[in-house]
PDB file of C-alpha atoms in Angstrom:
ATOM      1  CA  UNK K   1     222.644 265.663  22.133  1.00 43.00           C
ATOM      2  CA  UNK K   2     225.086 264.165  24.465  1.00 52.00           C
ATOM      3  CA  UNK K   3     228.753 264.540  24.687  1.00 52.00           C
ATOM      4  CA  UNK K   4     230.655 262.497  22.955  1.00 57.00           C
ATOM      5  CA  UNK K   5     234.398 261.209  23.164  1.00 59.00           C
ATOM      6  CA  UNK K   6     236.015 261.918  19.326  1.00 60.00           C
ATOM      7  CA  UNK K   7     237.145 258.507  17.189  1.00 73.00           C
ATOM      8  CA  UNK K   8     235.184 255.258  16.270  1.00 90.00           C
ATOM      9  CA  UNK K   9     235.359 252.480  19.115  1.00 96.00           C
ATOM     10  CA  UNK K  10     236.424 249.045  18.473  1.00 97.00           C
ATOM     11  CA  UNK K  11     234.314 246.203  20.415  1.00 98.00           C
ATOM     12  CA  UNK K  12     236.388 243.766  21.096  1.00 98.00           C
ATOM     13  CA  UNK K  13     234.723 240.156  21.401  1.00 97.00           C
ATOM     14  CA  UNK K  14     233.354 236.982  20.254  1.00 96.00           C
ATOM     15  CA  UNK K  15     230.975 235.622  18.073  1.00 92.00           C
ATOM     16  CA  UNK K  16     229.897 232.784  20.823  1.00 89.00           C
ATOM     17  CA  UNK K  17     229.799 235.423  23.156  1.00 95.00           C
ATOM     18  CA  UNK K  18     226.371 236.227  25.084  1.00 96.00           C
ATOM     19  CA  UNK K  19     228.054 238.855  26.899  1.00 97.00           C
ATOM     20  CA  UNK K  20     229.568 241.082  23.651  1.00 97.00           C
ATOM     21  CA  UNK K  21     225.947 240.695  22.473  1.00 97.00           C
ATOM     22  CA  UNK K  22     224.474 242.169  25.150  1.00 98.00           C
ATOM     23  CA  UNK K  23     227.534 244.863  24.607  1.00 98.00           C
ATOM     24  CA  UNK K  24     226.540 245.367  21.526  1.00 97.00           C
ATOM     25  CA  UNK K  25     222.886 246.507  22.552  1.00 97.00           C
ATOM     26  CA  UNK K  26     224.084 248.295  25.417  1.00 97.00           C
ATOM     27  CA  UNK K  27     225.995 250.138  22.273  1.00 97.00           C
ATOM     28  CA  UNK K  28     223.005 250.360  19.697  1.00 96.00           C
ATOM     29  CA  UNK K  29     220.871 251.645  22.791  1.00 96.00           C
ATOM     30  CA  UNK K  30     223.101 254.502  23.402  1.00 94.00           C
ATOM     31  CA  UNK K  31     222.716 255.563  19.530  1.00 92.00           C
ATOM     32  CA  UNK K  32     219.458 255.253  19.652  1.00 93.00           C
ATOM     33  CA  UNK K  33     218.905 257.601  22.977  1.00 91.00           C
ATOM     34  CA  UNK K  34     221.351 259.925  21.105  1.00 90.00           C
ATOM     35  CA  UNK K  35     224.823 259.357  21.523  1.00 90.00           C
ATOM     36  CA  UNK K  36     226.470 259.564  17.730  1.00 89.00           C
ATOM     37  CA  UNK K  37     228.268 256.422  18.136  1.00 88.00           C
ATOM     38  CA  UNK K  38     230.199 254.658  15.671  1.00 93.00           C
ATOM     39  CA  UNK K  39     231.868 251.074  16.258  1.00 96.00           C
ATOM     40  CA  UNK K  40     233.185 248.572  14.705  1.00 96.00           C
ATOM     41  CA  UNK K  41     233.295 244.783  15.947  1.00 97.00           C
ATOM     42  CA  UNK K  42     236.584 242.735  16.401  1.00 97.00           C
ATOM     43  CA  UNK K  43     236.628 239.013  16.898  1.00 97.00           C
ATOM     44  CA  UNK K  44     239.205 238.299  19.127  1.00 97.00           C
ATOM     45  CA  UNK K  45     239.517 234.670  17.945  1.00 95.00           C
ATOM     46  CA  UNK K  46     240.801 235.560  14.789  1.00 94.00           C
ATOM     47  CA  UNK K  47     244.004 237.061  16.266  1.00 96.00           C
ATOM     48  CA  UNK K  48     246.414 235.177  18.530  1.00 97.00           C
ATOM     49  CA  UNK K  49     247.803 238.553  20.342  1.00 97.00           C
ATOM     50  CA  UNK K  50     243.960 240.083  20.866  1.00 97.00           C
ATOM     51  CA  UNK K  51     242.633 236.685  21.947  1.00 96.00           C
ATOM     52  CA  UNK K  52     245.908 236.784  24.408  1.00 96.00           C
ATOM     53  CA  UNK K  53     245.295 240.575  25.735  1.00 96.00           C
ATOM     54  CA  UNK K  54     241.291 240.608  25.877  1.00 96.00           C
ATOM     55  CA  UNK K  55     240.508 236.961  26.310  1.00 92.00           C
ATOM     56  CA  UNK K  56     239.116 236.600  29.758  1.00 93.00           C
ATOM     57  CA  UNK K  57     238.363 240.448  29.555  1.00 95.00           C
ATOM     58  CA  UNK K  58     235.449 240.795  26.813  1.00 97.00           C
ATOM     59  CA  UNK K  59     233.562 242.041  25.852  1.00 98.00           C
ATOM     60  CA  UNK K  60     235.668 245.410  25.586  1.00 98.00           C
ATOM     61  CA  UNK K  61     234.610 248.566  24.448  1.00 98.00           C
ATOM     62  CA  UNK K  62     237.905 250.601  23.372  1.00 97.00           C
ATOM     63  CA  UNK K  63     238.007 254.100  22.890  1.00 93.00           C
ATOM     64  CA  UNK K  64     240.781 256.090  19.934  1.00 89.00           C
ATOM     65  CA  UNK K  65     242.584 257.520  22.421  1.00 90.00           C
ATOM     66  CA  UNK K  66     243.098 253.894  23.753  1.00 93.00           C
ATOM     67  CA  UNK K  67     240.840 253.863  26.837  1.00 95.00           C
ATOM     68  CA  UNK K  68     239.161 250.636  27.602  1.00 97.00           C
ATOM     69  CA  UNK K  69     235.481 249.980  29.303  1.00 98.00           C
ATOM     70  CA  UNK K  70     235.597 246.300  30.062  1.00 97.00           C
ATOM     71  CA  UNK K  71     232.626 243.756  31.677  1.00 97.00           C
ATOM     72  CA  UNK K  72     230.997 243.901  33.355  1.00 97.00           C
ATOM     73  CA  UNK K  73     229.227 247.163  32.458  1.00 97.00           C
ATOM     74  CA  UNK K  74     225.546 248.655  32.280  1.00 97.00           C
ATOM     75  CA  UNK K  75     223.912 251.608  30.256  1.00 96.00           C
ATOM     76  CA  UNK K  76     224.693 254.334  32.842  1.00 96.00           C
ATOM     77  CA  UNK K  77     228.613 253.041  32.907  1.00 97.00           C
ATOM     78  CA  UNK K  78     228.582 252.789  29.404  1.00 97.00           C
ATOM     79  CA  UNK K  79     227.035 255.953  28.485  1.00 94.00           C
ATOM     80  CA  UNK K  80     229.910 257.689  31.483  1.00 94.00           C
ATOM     81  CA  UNK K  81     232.407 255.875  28.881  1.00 96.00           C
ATOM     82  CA  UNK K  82     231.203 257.362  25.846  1.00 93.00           C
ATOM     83  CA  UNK K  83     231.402 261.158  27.365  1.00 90.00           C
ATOM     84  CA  UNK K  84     235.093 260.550  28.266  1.00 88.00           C
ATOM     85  CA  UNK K  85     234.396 260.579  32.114  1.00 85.00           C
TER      86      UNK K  85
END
């Protein structure tokens, strides 16, 4: 099983959002190929300050120790994200 960095990630995005959906699978497809990921979604439109600070930046993958992976991203950048490199 793959390395993984400790903490639940927060995507950061839309619902509107084509991009934060494809995010999203990028995210599902790394817990299926066995990353032990755990993530919760944030709508950034329901929060003046996060639609201010991530607007023209999601979607945004965000790490507990407060890293942040945003787009554009693939799988292999993604999955470089998740180990903590």
């Amino acid at each position: 099983m793959p390395a993984l960095c400790q903490g639940k990630l927060i995507l950061y995005g839309t619902s509107a959002c084509h991009l934060c959906e494809l995010a999203e699978q990028l995210l599902q497809a790394a817990i299926v190929g066995g990353y032990p990921v755990v993530f919760e979604k944030v709508d950034i439109s329901e929060s003046d300050d996060l639609f201010e600070r991530f607007g023209v930046k999601i979607p945004v993958v965000r790490r507990a120790s407060g890293a942040e992976l945003c787009w554009p991203f693939g799988q292999v950048e993604l999955e470089c994200f998740l180990r903590g490199e």
